[in-house]
Short mmCIF file of C-alpha atoms in Angstrom, two decimals:
data_model
loop_
_atom_site.label_atom_id
_atom_site.label_comp_id
_atom_site.label_asym_id
_atom_site.label_seq_id
_atom_site.Cartn_x
_atom_site.Cartn_y
_atom_site.Cartn_z
CA UNK A 1 0.00 0.00 0.00
CA UNK A 2 2.82 2.42 0.89
CA UNK A 3 5.24 1.36 -1.85
CA UNK A 4 4.38 4.35 -4.04
CA UNK A 5 6.22 7.60 -3.33
CA UNK A 6 3.06 9.53 -4.20
CA UNK A 7 1.01 7.61 -1.62
CA UNK A 8 3.69 8.15 1.03
CA UNK A 9 3.78 11.88 0.31
CA UNK A 10 -0.01 12.12 0.36
CA UNK A 11 -0.40 10.17 3.61
CA UNK A 12 2.36 12.22 5.24
CA UNK A 13 0.75 15.46 4.08
CA UNK A 14 -2.68 14.42 5.35
CA UNK A 15 -1.29 13.42 8.74
CA UNK A 16 0.61 16.69 9.11
CA UNK A 17 -2.42 18.66 7.98
CA UNK A 18 -4.81 16.82 10.30
CA UNK A 19 -2.59 17.15 13.36
CA UNK A 20 -1.68 20.79 12.66
CA UNK A 21 -5.24 21.88 11.90
CA UNK A 22 -6.65 20.01 14.91
CA UNK A 23 -4.18 21.67 17.28
CA UNK A 24 -4.80 25.06 15.68
CA UNK A 25 -8.56 24.50 15.77
CA UNK A 26 -8.71 23.63 19.46
CA UNK A 27 -6.36 26.44 20.46
CA UNK A 28 -8.15 29.01 18.33
CA UNK A 29 -11.68 27.94 19.13
CA UNK A 30 -10.86 27.57 22.82
CA UNK A 31 -9.29 31.01 22.98
CA UNK A 32 -11.96 32.71 20.88
CA UNK A 33 -14.75 30.96 22.75
CA UNK A 34 -13.43 31.96 26.15
CA UNK A 35 -12.77 35.54 25.09
CA UNK A 36 -16.14 35.78 23.37
CA UNK A 37 -17.96 34.50 26.47
CA UNK A 38 -15.96 36.81 28.75
CA UNK A 39 -16.74 39.81 26.56
CA UNK A 40 -20.38 38.81 26.35
CA UNK A 41 -20.96 38.53 30.12
CA UNK A 42 -18.89 41.67 30.75
CA UNK A 43 -20.97 43.67 28.29
CA UNK A 44 -24.21 42.28 29.72
CA UNK A 45 -23.26 42.97 33.36
CA UNK A 46 -22.02 46.49 32.61
CA UNK A 47 -25.17 47.27 30.60
CA UNK A 48 -27.42 46.10 33.45
CA UNK A 49 -25.36 48.06 36.00
CA UNK A 50 -25.75 51.27 33.99
CA UNK A 51 -29.45 50.62 33.55
CA UNK A 52 -30.03 49.83 37.27
CA UNK A 53 -27.92 52.75 38.49
CA UNK A 54 -29.92 55.13 36.32
CA UNK A 55 -33.23 53.61 37.44
CA UNK A 56 -32.16 53.97 41.07
CA UNK A 57 -31.15 57.59 40.51
CA UNK A 58 -34.59 58.30 39.06
CA UNK A 59 -36.20 56.33 41.89
CA UNK A 60 -34.66 58.54 44.57
CA UNK A 61 -34.97 61.71 42.50
CA UNK A 62 -37.84 63.11 44.64
CA UNK A 63 -35.51 63.41 47.61
CA UNK A 64 -37.06 60.59 49.57
CA UNK A 65 -34.42 58.30 51.04
CA UNK A 66 -35.08 54.78 49.98
CA UNK A 67 -32.79 51.76 50.30
CA UNK A 68 -31.95 48.89 47.97
CA UNK A 69 -34.72 46.61 49.21
CA UNK A 70 -37.52 49.11 48.65
CA UNK A 71 -36.11 49.98 45.22
CA UNK A 72 -36.11 46.36 44.13
CA UNK A 73 -39.59 45.67 45.49
CA UNK A 74 -41.08 48.70 43.73
CA UNK A 75 -39.23 48.28 40.38
CA UNK A 76 -38.98 44.48 40.15
CA UNK A 77 -41.24 43.98 37.13
CA UNK A 78 -39.66 46.79 35.16
CA UNK A 79 -36.16 45.56 35.96
CA UNK A 80 -36.97 41.99 34.95
CA UNK A 81 -38.28 43.14 31.56
CA UNK A 82 -35.19 45.20 30.87
CA UNK A 83 -32.57 42.66 32.00
CA UNK A 84 -34.43 39.94 30.09
CA UNK A 85 -34.03 41.98 26.93
CA UNK A 86 -30.31 42.41 27.57
CA UNK A 87 -29.97 38.71 28.41
CA UNK A 88 -31.63 37.69 25.16
CA UNK A 89 -29.36 39.98 23.12
CA UNK A 90 -26.16 38.69 24.75
CA UNK A 91 -27.16 35.02 25.17
CA UNK A 92 -26.63 35.23 28.91
CA UNK A 93 -28.42 34.66 32.19
CA UNK A 94 -28.65 37.85 34.29
CA UNK A 95 -29.73 38.25 37.90
CA UNK A 96 -29.53 40.82 40.72
CA UNK A 97 -28.71 39.82 44.29
CA UNK A 98 -29.01 41.82 47.51
CA UNK A 99 -26.05 42.32 49.89
CA UNK A 100 -26.94 39.04 51.60
CA UNK A 101 -26.57 37.14 48.36
CA UNK A 102 -30.27 36.43 47.85
CA UNK A 103 -31.39 36.69 44.23
CA UNK A 104 -34.33 39.05 43.94
CA UNK A 105 -34.46 39.82 40.22
CA UNK A 106 -33.52 37.55 37.31
CA UNK A 107 -33.97 37.33 33.57
CA UNK A 108 -36.94 35.35 32.31
CA UNK A 109 -36.53 31.59 32.15
CA UNK A 110 -33.52 31.44 34.46
CA UNK A 111 -35.37 29.92 37.42
CA UNK A 112 -32.82 31.42 39.83
CA UNK A 113 -35.18 33.54 41.97
CA UNK A 114 -34.98 32.82 45.69
CA UNK A 115 -31.57 31.16 45.25
CA UNK A 116 -28.42 32.54 46.84
CA UNK A 117 -25.09 33.62 45.36
CA UNK A 118 -22.11 31.85 47.02
CA UNK A 119 -20.30 33.90 49.63
CA UNK A 120 -16.93 33.93 47.83
CA UNK A 121 -18.50 35.77 44.89
CA UNK A 122 -20.21 38.30 47.13
CA UNK A 123 -17.00 38.92 49.10
CA UNK A 124 -14.90 39.37 45.96
CA UNK A 125 -17.33 41.89 44.55
CA UNK A 126 -18.25 43.89 47.69
CA UNK A 127 -14.75 44.10 49.14
CA UNK A 128 -13.17 45.24 45.87
CA UNK A 129 -13.72 48.19 43.63
CA UNK A 130 -13.36 46.00 40.55
CA UNK A 131 -15.64 43.54 38.79
CA UNK A 132 -15.14 39.86 39.48
CA UNK A 133 -14.84 37.19 36.76
CA UNK A 134 -15.21 33.49 37.44
CA UNK A 135 -15.18 30.39 35.21
CA UNK A 136 -16.32 27.09 36.65
CA UNK A 137 -19.18 25.40 38.47
CA UNK A 138 -21.09 27.62 40.90
CA UNK A 139 -22.57 25.38 43.56
CA UNK A 140 -26.18 26.19 44.34
CA UNK A 141 -26.70 28.07 41.07
CA UNK A 142 -25.44 25.99 38.13
CA UNK A 143 -24.70 22.28 37.75
CA UNK A 144 -22.23 22.83 34.91
CA UNK A 145 -19.34 25.10 34.04
CA UNK A 146 -20.28 28.74 33.54
CA UNK A 147 -18.45 31.96 32.80
CA UNK A 148 -19.82 34.80 34.91
CA UNK A 149 -19.13 38.48 35.62
CA UNK A 150 -20.28 40.13 38.89
CA UNK A 151 -20.39 43.93 39.38
CA UNK A 152 -21.40 45.98 42.41
CA UNK A 153 -24.49 48.21 42.08
CA UNK A 154 -24.74 51.77 43.37
CA UNK A 155 -28.01 51.50 45.26
CA UNK A 156 -27.56 53.41 48.46
CA UNK A 157 -25.80 52.06 51.52
CA UNK A 158 -26.96 48.49 50.95
CA UNK A 159 -25.28 47.74 47.65
CA UNK A 160 -26.42 44.74 45.70
CA UNK A 161 -24.65 43.08 42.79
CA UNK A 162 -25.54 42.24 39.19
CA UNK A 163 -24.29 38.93 37.70
CA UNK A 164 -24.23 37.92 34.02
CA UNK A 165 -23.42 34.29 33.23
CA UNK A 166 -23.25 32.02 30.19
CA UNK A 167 -22.64 28.27 29.94
CA UNK A 168 -19.23 27.14 28.62
CA UNK A 169 -20.58 24.04 26.89
CA UNK A 170 -23.04 25.90 24.66
CA UNK A 171 -21.62 27.15 21.37
CA UNK A 172 -22.46 30.71 20.56
CA UNK A 173 -23.48 31.78 17.07
CA UNK A 174 -20.20 33.67 16.72
CA UNK A 175 -18.10 30.61 17.59
CA UNK A 176 -20.27 28.43 15.36
CA UNK A 177 -19.69 30.87 12.52
CA UNK A 178 -15.95 30.84 13.19
CA UNK A 179 -15.90 27.03 13.13
CA UNK A 180 -17.81 27.01 9.84
CA UNK A 181 -15.40 29.53 8.33
CA UNK A 182 -12.37 27.60 9.55
CA UNK A 183 -13.82 24.36 8.19
CA UNK A 184 -14.27 25.90 4.75
CA UNK A 185 -10.75 27.31 4.86
CA UNK A 186 -9.39 23.93 5.96
CA UNK A 187 -11.17 22.22 3.08
CA UNK A 188 -9.72 24.68 0.57
CA UNK A 189 -6.25 24.34 2.07
CA UNK A 190 -6.58 20.55 2.01
CA UNK A 191 -7.58 20.53 -1.67
CA UNK A 192 -4.82 22.98 -2.60
CA UNK A 193 -2.31 20.98 -0.58
CA UNK A 194 -3.31 17.70 -2.23
CA UNK A 195 -3.00 19.28 -5.67
CA UNK A 196 0.40 20.74 -4.77
CA UNK A 197 1.49 17.44 -3.25
CA UNK A 198 0.44 15.65 -6.43
CA UNK A 199 2.49 17.90 -8.70
CA UNK A 200 5.51 17.89 -6.35
CA UNK A 201 5.46 14.10 -6.04
CA UNK A 202 5.01 13.75 -9.81
CA UNK A 203 8.05 15.97 -10.32
CA UNK A 204 10.00 13.56 -8.13
CA UNK A 205 8.41 10.27 -9.17
CA UNK A 206 8.60 10.69 -12.97
CA UNK A 207 12.39 11.32 -13.02
CA UNK A 208 12.87 8.45 -10.58
CA UNK A 209 10.89 6.15 -12.85
CA UNK A 210 13.06 7.25 -15.78
CA UNK A 211 16.18 6.62 -13.72
CA UNK A 212 14.87 3.19 -12.71
CA UNK A 213 14.13 2.38 -16.35
CA UNK A 214 17.61 3.51 -17.36
CA UNK A 215 19.22 1.48 -14.56
CA UNK A 216 17.41 -1.65 -15.75
CA UNK A 217 18.66 -0.96 -19.27
CA UNK A 218 22.21 -0.65 -17.91
CA UNK A 219 21.79 -3.94 -16.08
CA UNK A 220 20.74 -5.53 -19.38
CA UNK A 221 23.90 -4.23 -21.06
CA UNK A 222 22.33 -1.33 -22.97
CA UNK A 223 24.36 1.78 -22.15
CA UNK A 224 22.89 4.02 -24.86
CA UNK A 225 19.91 5.08 -22.72
CA UNK A 226 20.11 8.55 -21.17
CA UNK A 227 17.97 10.20 -18.49
CA UNK A 228 16.58 13.67 -19.22
CA UNK A 229 18.06 16.22 -16.80
CA UNK A 230 15.53 18.89 -15.74
CA UNK A 231 16.38 21.61 -13.23
CA UNK A 232 19.27 21.79 -10.78
CA UNK A 233 17.93 19.95 -7.73
CA UNK A 234 19.08 16.64 -6.21
CA UNK A 235 17.00 14.59 -8.68
CA UNK A 236 18.65 16.42 -11.60
CA UNK A 237 22.07 15.75 -10.07
CA UNK A 238 21.17 12.06 -9.74
CA UNK A 239 20.06 11.97 -13.38
CA UNK A 240 23.30 13.64 -14.47
CA UNK A 241 25.27 11.13 -12.41
CA UNK A 242 23.38 8.26 -14.03
CA UNK A 243 24.21 9.64 -17.48
CA UNK A 244 27.86 10.02 -16.51
CA UNK A 245 27.86 6.45 -15.20
CA UNK A 246 26.31 5.24 -18.46
CA UNK A 247 29.07 6.95 -20.44
CA UNK A 248 31.72 5.38 -18.21
CA UNK A 249 30.11 1.95 -18.49
CA UNK A 250 29.83 2.29 -22.26
CA UNK A 251 33.50 3.25 -22.49
CA UNK A 252 34.46 0.42 -20.15
CA UNK A 253 32.41 -2.03 -22.20
CA UNK A 254 34.13 -0.79 -25.34
CA UNK A 255 37.53 -1.23 -23.70
CA UNK A 256 36.55 -4.63 -22.35
CA UNK A 257 35.47 -5.78 -25.80
CA UNK A 258 38.78 -4.58 -27.19
CA UNK A 259 40.60 -6.33 -24.37
CA UNK A 260 38.83 -9.61 -25.06
CA UNK A 261 39.64 -9.30 -28.74
CA UNK A 262 43.29 -8.58 -27.94
CA UNK A 263 43.57 -11.40 -25.42
CA UNK A 264 41.84 -13.82 -27.78
CA UNK A 265 44.27 -12.85 -30.54
CA UNK A 266 47.30 -13.01 -28.23
CA UNK A 267 46.28 -16.44 -26.97
CA UNK A 268 45.18 -17.91 -30.26
CA UNK A 269 48.22 -16.85 -32.33
CA UNK A 270 51.00 -18.33 -30.14
CA UNK A 271 48.98 -21.46 -29.44
CA UNK A 272 48.47 -21.96 -33.18
CA UNK A 273 52.21 -21.48 -33.79
CA UNK A 274 53.17 -23.80 -30.94
CA UNK A 275 50.67 -26.47 -32.02
CA UNK A 276 51.79 -26.28 -35.66
CA UNK A 277 55.49 -26.57 -34.95
CA UNK A 278 55.06 -29.33 -32.36
CA UNK A 279 52.89 -31.32 -34.80
CA UNK A 280 55.47 -30.77 -37.54
CA UNK A 281 58.23 -32.10 -35.35
CA UNK A 282 56.19 -35.09 -34.15
CA UNK A 283 55.05 -36.21 -37.61
CA UNK A 284 58.50 -35.58 -39.20
CA UNK A 285 57.43 -32.72 -41.46
CA UNK A 286 60.23 -30.59 -39.95
CA UNK A 287 63.69 -32.14 -40.52
CA UNK A 288 65.84 -32.78 -37.44
CA UNK A 289 68.45 -30.20 -38.43
CA UNK A 290 65.77 -27.43 -38.20
CA UNK A 291 64.01 -28.69 -35.08
CA UNK A 292 66.15 -26.62 -32.70
CA UNK A 293 65.30 -23.46 -34.64
CA UNK A 294 61.58 -24.11 -34.45
CA UNK A 295 61.78 -25.18 -30.82
CA UNK A 296 63.34 -21.79 -30.13
CA UNK A 297 60.30 -20.13 -31.74
CA UNK A 298 58.06 -22.36 -29.59
CA UNK A 299 59.99 -21.33 -26.46
CA UNK A 300 59.60 -17.63 -27.40
CA UNK A 301 55.84 -18.05 -27.85
CA UNK A 302 55.56 -19.92 -24.56
CA UNK A 303 57.32 -17.05 -22.79
CA UNK A 304 54.94 -14.64 -24.49
CA UNK A 305 51.97 -16.64 -23.21
CA UNK A 306 53.55 -16.72 -19.77
CA UNK A 307 53.89 -12.93 -19.75
CA UNK A 308 50.28 -12.52 -20.81
CA UNK A 309 49.00 -14.90 -18.13
CA UNK A 310 51.24 -13.19 -15.58
CA UNK A 311 49.76 -9.81 -16.50
CA UNK A 312 46.23 -11.14 -16.15
CA UNK A 313 47.05 -12.69 -12.79
CA UNK A 314 48.69 -9.46 -11.69
CA UNK A 315 45.59 -7.41 -12.53
CA UNK A 316 43.42 -9.98 -10.72
CA UNK A 317 45.57 -9.69 -7.59
CA UNK A 318 45.44 -5.90 -7.73
CA UNK A 319 41.64 -5.88 -8.05
CA UNK A 320 41.33 -8.34 -5.14
CA UNK A 321 43.75 -6.27 -3.02
CA UNK A 322 46.07 -9.25 -2.55
CA UNK A 323 49.22 -7.66 -3.93
CA UNK A 324 51.62 -6.76 -1.12
CA UNK A 325 54.39 -4.19 -1.40
CA UNK A 326 57.77 -4.21 0.35
CA UNK A 327 58.37 -0.53 0.96
CA UNK A 328 62.04 0.29 1.43
CA UNK A 329 64.63 2.86 0.42
CA UNK A 330 66.54 2.35 -2.87
CA UNK A 331 68.31 4.36 -5.59
CA UNK A 332 65.87 5.29 -8.35
CA UNK A 333 68.71 6.43 -10.65
CA UNK A 334 70.25 2.96 -10.65
CA UNK A 335 66.83 1.43 -11.26
CA UNK A 336 66.26 3.69 -14.29
CA UNK A 337 69.66 2.79 -15.76
CA UNK A 338 68.92 -0.92 -15.31
CA UNK A 339 65.61 -0.57 -17.16
CA UNK A 340 67.26 1.32 -20.03
CA UNK A 341 70.04 -1.30 -20.33
CA UNK A 342 67.48 -4.12 -20.44
CA UNK A 343 65.97 -2.44 -23.52
CA UNK A 344 69.31 -1.67 -25.18
CA UNK A 345 68.75 -3.91 -28.20
CA UNK A 346 65.35 -2.40 -28.96
CA UNK A 347 66.75 1.11 -28.57
CA UNK A 348 69.57 0.34 -30.99
CA UNK A 349 67.16 -1.27 -33.46
CA UNK A 350 65.24 2.02 -33.74
CA UNK A 351 68.43 4.12 -33.55
CA UNK A 352 67.00 6.25 -30.76
CA UNK A 353 68.88 9.15 -29.23
CA UNK A 354 68.98 8.32 -25.51
CA UNK A 355 69.26 11.04 -22.87
CA UNK A 356 69.43 10.04 -19.18
CA UNK A 357 69.22 13.30 -17.21
CA UNK A 358 69.92 12.74 -13.49
CA UNK A 359 69.96 15.64 -11.03
CA UNK A 360 72.31 13.64 -8.77
CA UNK A 361 74.13 10.37 -9.17
CA UNK A 362 72.04 8.84 -6.40
CA UNK A 363 68.47 9.84 -5.55
CA UNK A 364 66.76 7.65 -2.95
CA UNK A 365 63.04 6.89 -3.01
CA UNK A 366 60.78 5.07 -0.55
CA UNK A 367 58.85 2.41 -2.48
CA UNK A 368 58.71 -1.24 -3.55
CA UNK A 369 61.76 -1.79 -5.77
CA UNK A 370 60.36 -4.60 -7.95
CA UNK A 371 57.05 -2.79 -8.48
CA UNK A 372 58.75 0.47 -9.47
CA UNK A 373 60.94 -1.55 -11.85
CA UNK A 374 57.71 -2.81 -13.43
CA UNK A 375 56.34 0.75 -13.70
CA UNK A 376 59.52 2.13 -15.30
CA UNK A 377 59.75 -0.86 -17.65
CA UNK A 378 56.16 -0.28 -18.81
CA UNK A 379 56.78 3.43 -19.43
CA UNK A 380 60.10 2.88 -21.24
CA UNK A 381 58.62 -0.01 -23.22
CA UNK A 382 55.77 2.19 -24.43
CA UNK A 383 58.15 5.07 -25.18
CA UNK A 384 60.33 2.83 -27.35
CA UNK A 385 57.36 1.17 -29.01
CA UNK A 386 55.75 4.43 -30.09
CA UNK A 387 58.90 6.44 -30.84
CA UNK A 388 59.84 7.49 -34.33
CA UNK A 389 63.01 5.93 -35.69
CA UNK A 390 66.02 8.06 -34.71
CA UNK A 391 63.82 10.01 -32.31
CA UNK A 392 64.67 11.16 -28.77
CA UNK A 393 64.12 8.96 -25.71
CA UNK A 394 64.70 10.82 -22.45
CA UNK A 395 64.53 9.74 -18.82
CA UNK A 396 64.82 12.66 -16.39
CA UNK A 397 64.96 12.30 -12.59
CA UNK A 398 64.89 15.31 -10.27
CA UNK A 399 64.03 16.09 -6.66
CA UNK A 400 61.92 19.28 -6.73
CA UNK A 401 61.03 18.95 -3.02
CA UNK A 402 62.77 17.38 -0.06
CA UNK A 403 60.20 14.60 0.19
CA UNK A 404 59.32 14.23 -3.50
CA UNK A 405 61.13 12.67 -6.46
CA UNK A 406 59.97 13.29 -10.04
CA UNK A 407 60.63 10.81 -12.87
CA UNK A 408 59.87 11.81 -16.47
CA UNK A 409 59.87 9.45 -19.45
CA UNK A 410 59.78 11.41 -22.73
CA UNK A 411 59.79 10.27 -26.33
CA UNK A 412 59.40 11.81 -29.77
CA UNK A 413 56.79 9.83 -31.60
CA UNK A 414 53.17 9.22 -32.35
CA UNK A 415 51.87 10.78 -29.13
CA UNK A 416 48.34 10.48 -27.76
CA UNK A 417 45.25 12.34 -29.05
CA UNK A 418 44.12 15.07 -26.65
CA UNK A 419 40.61 13.62 -26.28
CA UNK A 420 42.05 10.22 -25.26
CA UNK A 421 44.47 11.42 -22.55
CA UNK A 422 41.86 10.91 -19.83
CA UNK A 423 41.53 7.21 -20.77
CA UNK A 424 45.25 6.38 -20.84
CA UNK A 425 45.31 4.81 -17.37
CA UNK A 426 42.00 2.97 -17.73
CA UNK A 427 41.87 -0.80 -17.91
CA UNK A 428 42.07 -2.26 -21.43
CA UNK A 429 42.93 1.09 -23.06
CA UNK A 430 45.14 0.82 -26.17
CA UNK A 431 46.28 3.92 -28.06
CA UNK A 432 47.28 1.77 -31.04
CA UNK A 433 43.89 0.27 -31.84
CA UNK A 434 45.12 -0.91 -35.26
CA UNK A 435 47.84 -3.01 -33.58
CA UNK A 436 50.26 -1.60 -36.13
CA UNK A 437 52.85 -0.82 -33.44
CA UNK A 438 51.50 -2.49 -30.30
CA UNK A 439 51.07 -6.09 -31.32
CA UNK A 440 51.44 -7.73 -27.92
CA UNK A 441 49.83 -5.37 -25.41
CA UNK A 442 46.38 -5.87 -23.94
CA UNK A 443 45.90 -2.41 -22.42
CA UNK A 444 46.72 -3.23 -18.79
CA UNK A 445 50.29 -1.99 -18.39
CA UNK A 446 49.48 1.65 -17.63
CA UNK A 447 46.52 0.68 -15.44
CA UNK A 448 48.82 -1.55 -13.38
CA UNK A 449 51.43 1.24 -13.28
CA UNK A 450 48.90 3.78 -11.97
CA UNK A 451 47.63 1.32 -9.34
CA UNK A 452 51.17 0.60 -8.13
CA UNK A 453 52.18 4.27 -7.94
CA UNK A 454 49.00 5.36 -6.14
CA UNK A 455 49.34 2.45 -3.66
CA UNK A 456 52.69 3.99 -2.64
CA UNK A 457 51.16 7.47 -2.12
CA UNK A 458 52.56 8.64 -5.45
CA UNK A 459 51.09 10.22 -8.57
CA UNK A 460 51.36 9.45 -12.28
CA UNK A 461 50.25 11.70 -15.14
CA UNK A 462 50.67 12.14 -18.88
CA UNK A 463 50.78 15.01 -21.34
CA UNK A 464 51.30 14.80 -25.07
CA UNK A 465 51.13 16.54 -28.42
CA UNK A 466 49.77 14.23 -31.05
CA UNK A 467 52.26 13.39 -33.78
CA UNK A 468 55.17 15.01 -31.93
CA UNK A 469 55.88 13.83 -28.40
CA UNK A 470 54.60 12.20 -25.21
CA UNK A 471 55.75 12.51 -21.58
CA UNK A 472 54.79 10.40 -18.54
CA UNK A 473 55.53 11.86 -15.11
CA UNK A 474 55.77 9.83 -11.89
CA UNK A 475 55.99 11.42 -8.43
CA UNK A 476 57.33 9.16 -5.63
CA UNK A 477 57.98 9.67 -1.94
CA UNK A 478 61.53 10.39 -0.82
CA UNK A 479 62.83 9.12 2.58
#
């Protein structure tokens, strides 16, 4: 039921709306209701006080001294008519009590005559110059919670009080109107919120569905699908990341296909040669005096296969994290010279101009000697392979910082296209896709070199100008 993002958003919105509106409703209605009732009884009590005070002033206007009791007895009917009118207008119950608390006049229908006002109300009114407000149950008068206002009357020496009261559990027309208005507003807000929630969730869900569809296509091996990027929010960033991943996967798949083709060729060719020569020797097609020559070719092809298998095993160990390095201090200058000497015959065959530029005779580095030998051999091997005949091959070693050693391998040759520089250190990458110069590589040498250098906290980079030159730079740690 809650698997859909839209449903989750909608349910969450409805819960938030319901809780928020309910809290707001009870706070607002409670506050408005209390204030409205307080204002109502205050207005009613003050109106009756003004009316009674004026009636009393008229009553004693002839100069005859009359007290509260005689005033009430003589004017009772008139007072009841007037306070009943005020009570009806303000939705209240109004009554007048003498100084003893006995109710002598009350609005019609109240049934409070001959009852008594509790002493605490009388004391609070008669001992203070201010009106008294009370909310609660008034024992002897009301069986439920009421809001009442009591004010002292100015009726001679024996002052009575006027009390206006209204029940708390009865909804006034004003509060009922407010509730109706708030309900209509809540309905409109709810509808608007649901519409907004729908469009917001659709804006999120649709791109996510497209991303999900694209991811399933990637899983099926189709990397041509792209997700439309709309806006600059997190969903757009995710879509852009998915597209970038698709491009990387497509490039990796392209490199992997090339790698498989190269490996298949490099395995099939020597095995065909080995099988052919061995069969020729066994069935006598190759005379005995030439067997040693062809066995030498077989041995060369076996070593070639061994190197290929070793490279594949090496990359497998690197990916599994099983390759261990013996970090120690050694002379990188001597290592570079050893690598150059091991390639002497190839250098002479291409008549290369060799330049070994060493800042000092000995420059120590802190790394794994055998692994760095492999890195330098790969770089020099590539430099020789792609150099022009009679071109320049340079190895330069300097120490630009006290804890850094820089090794540069430069050659004049084919170079690397600018748009392919970023792929040089990727697995299976081969600059010579035609295999015109690189007939034996499978595109793992530079990947292995980068992995080795970075494992020793070093850096390797390349820059080149196509058709002119290429330079690989390795930064290693110095002791």
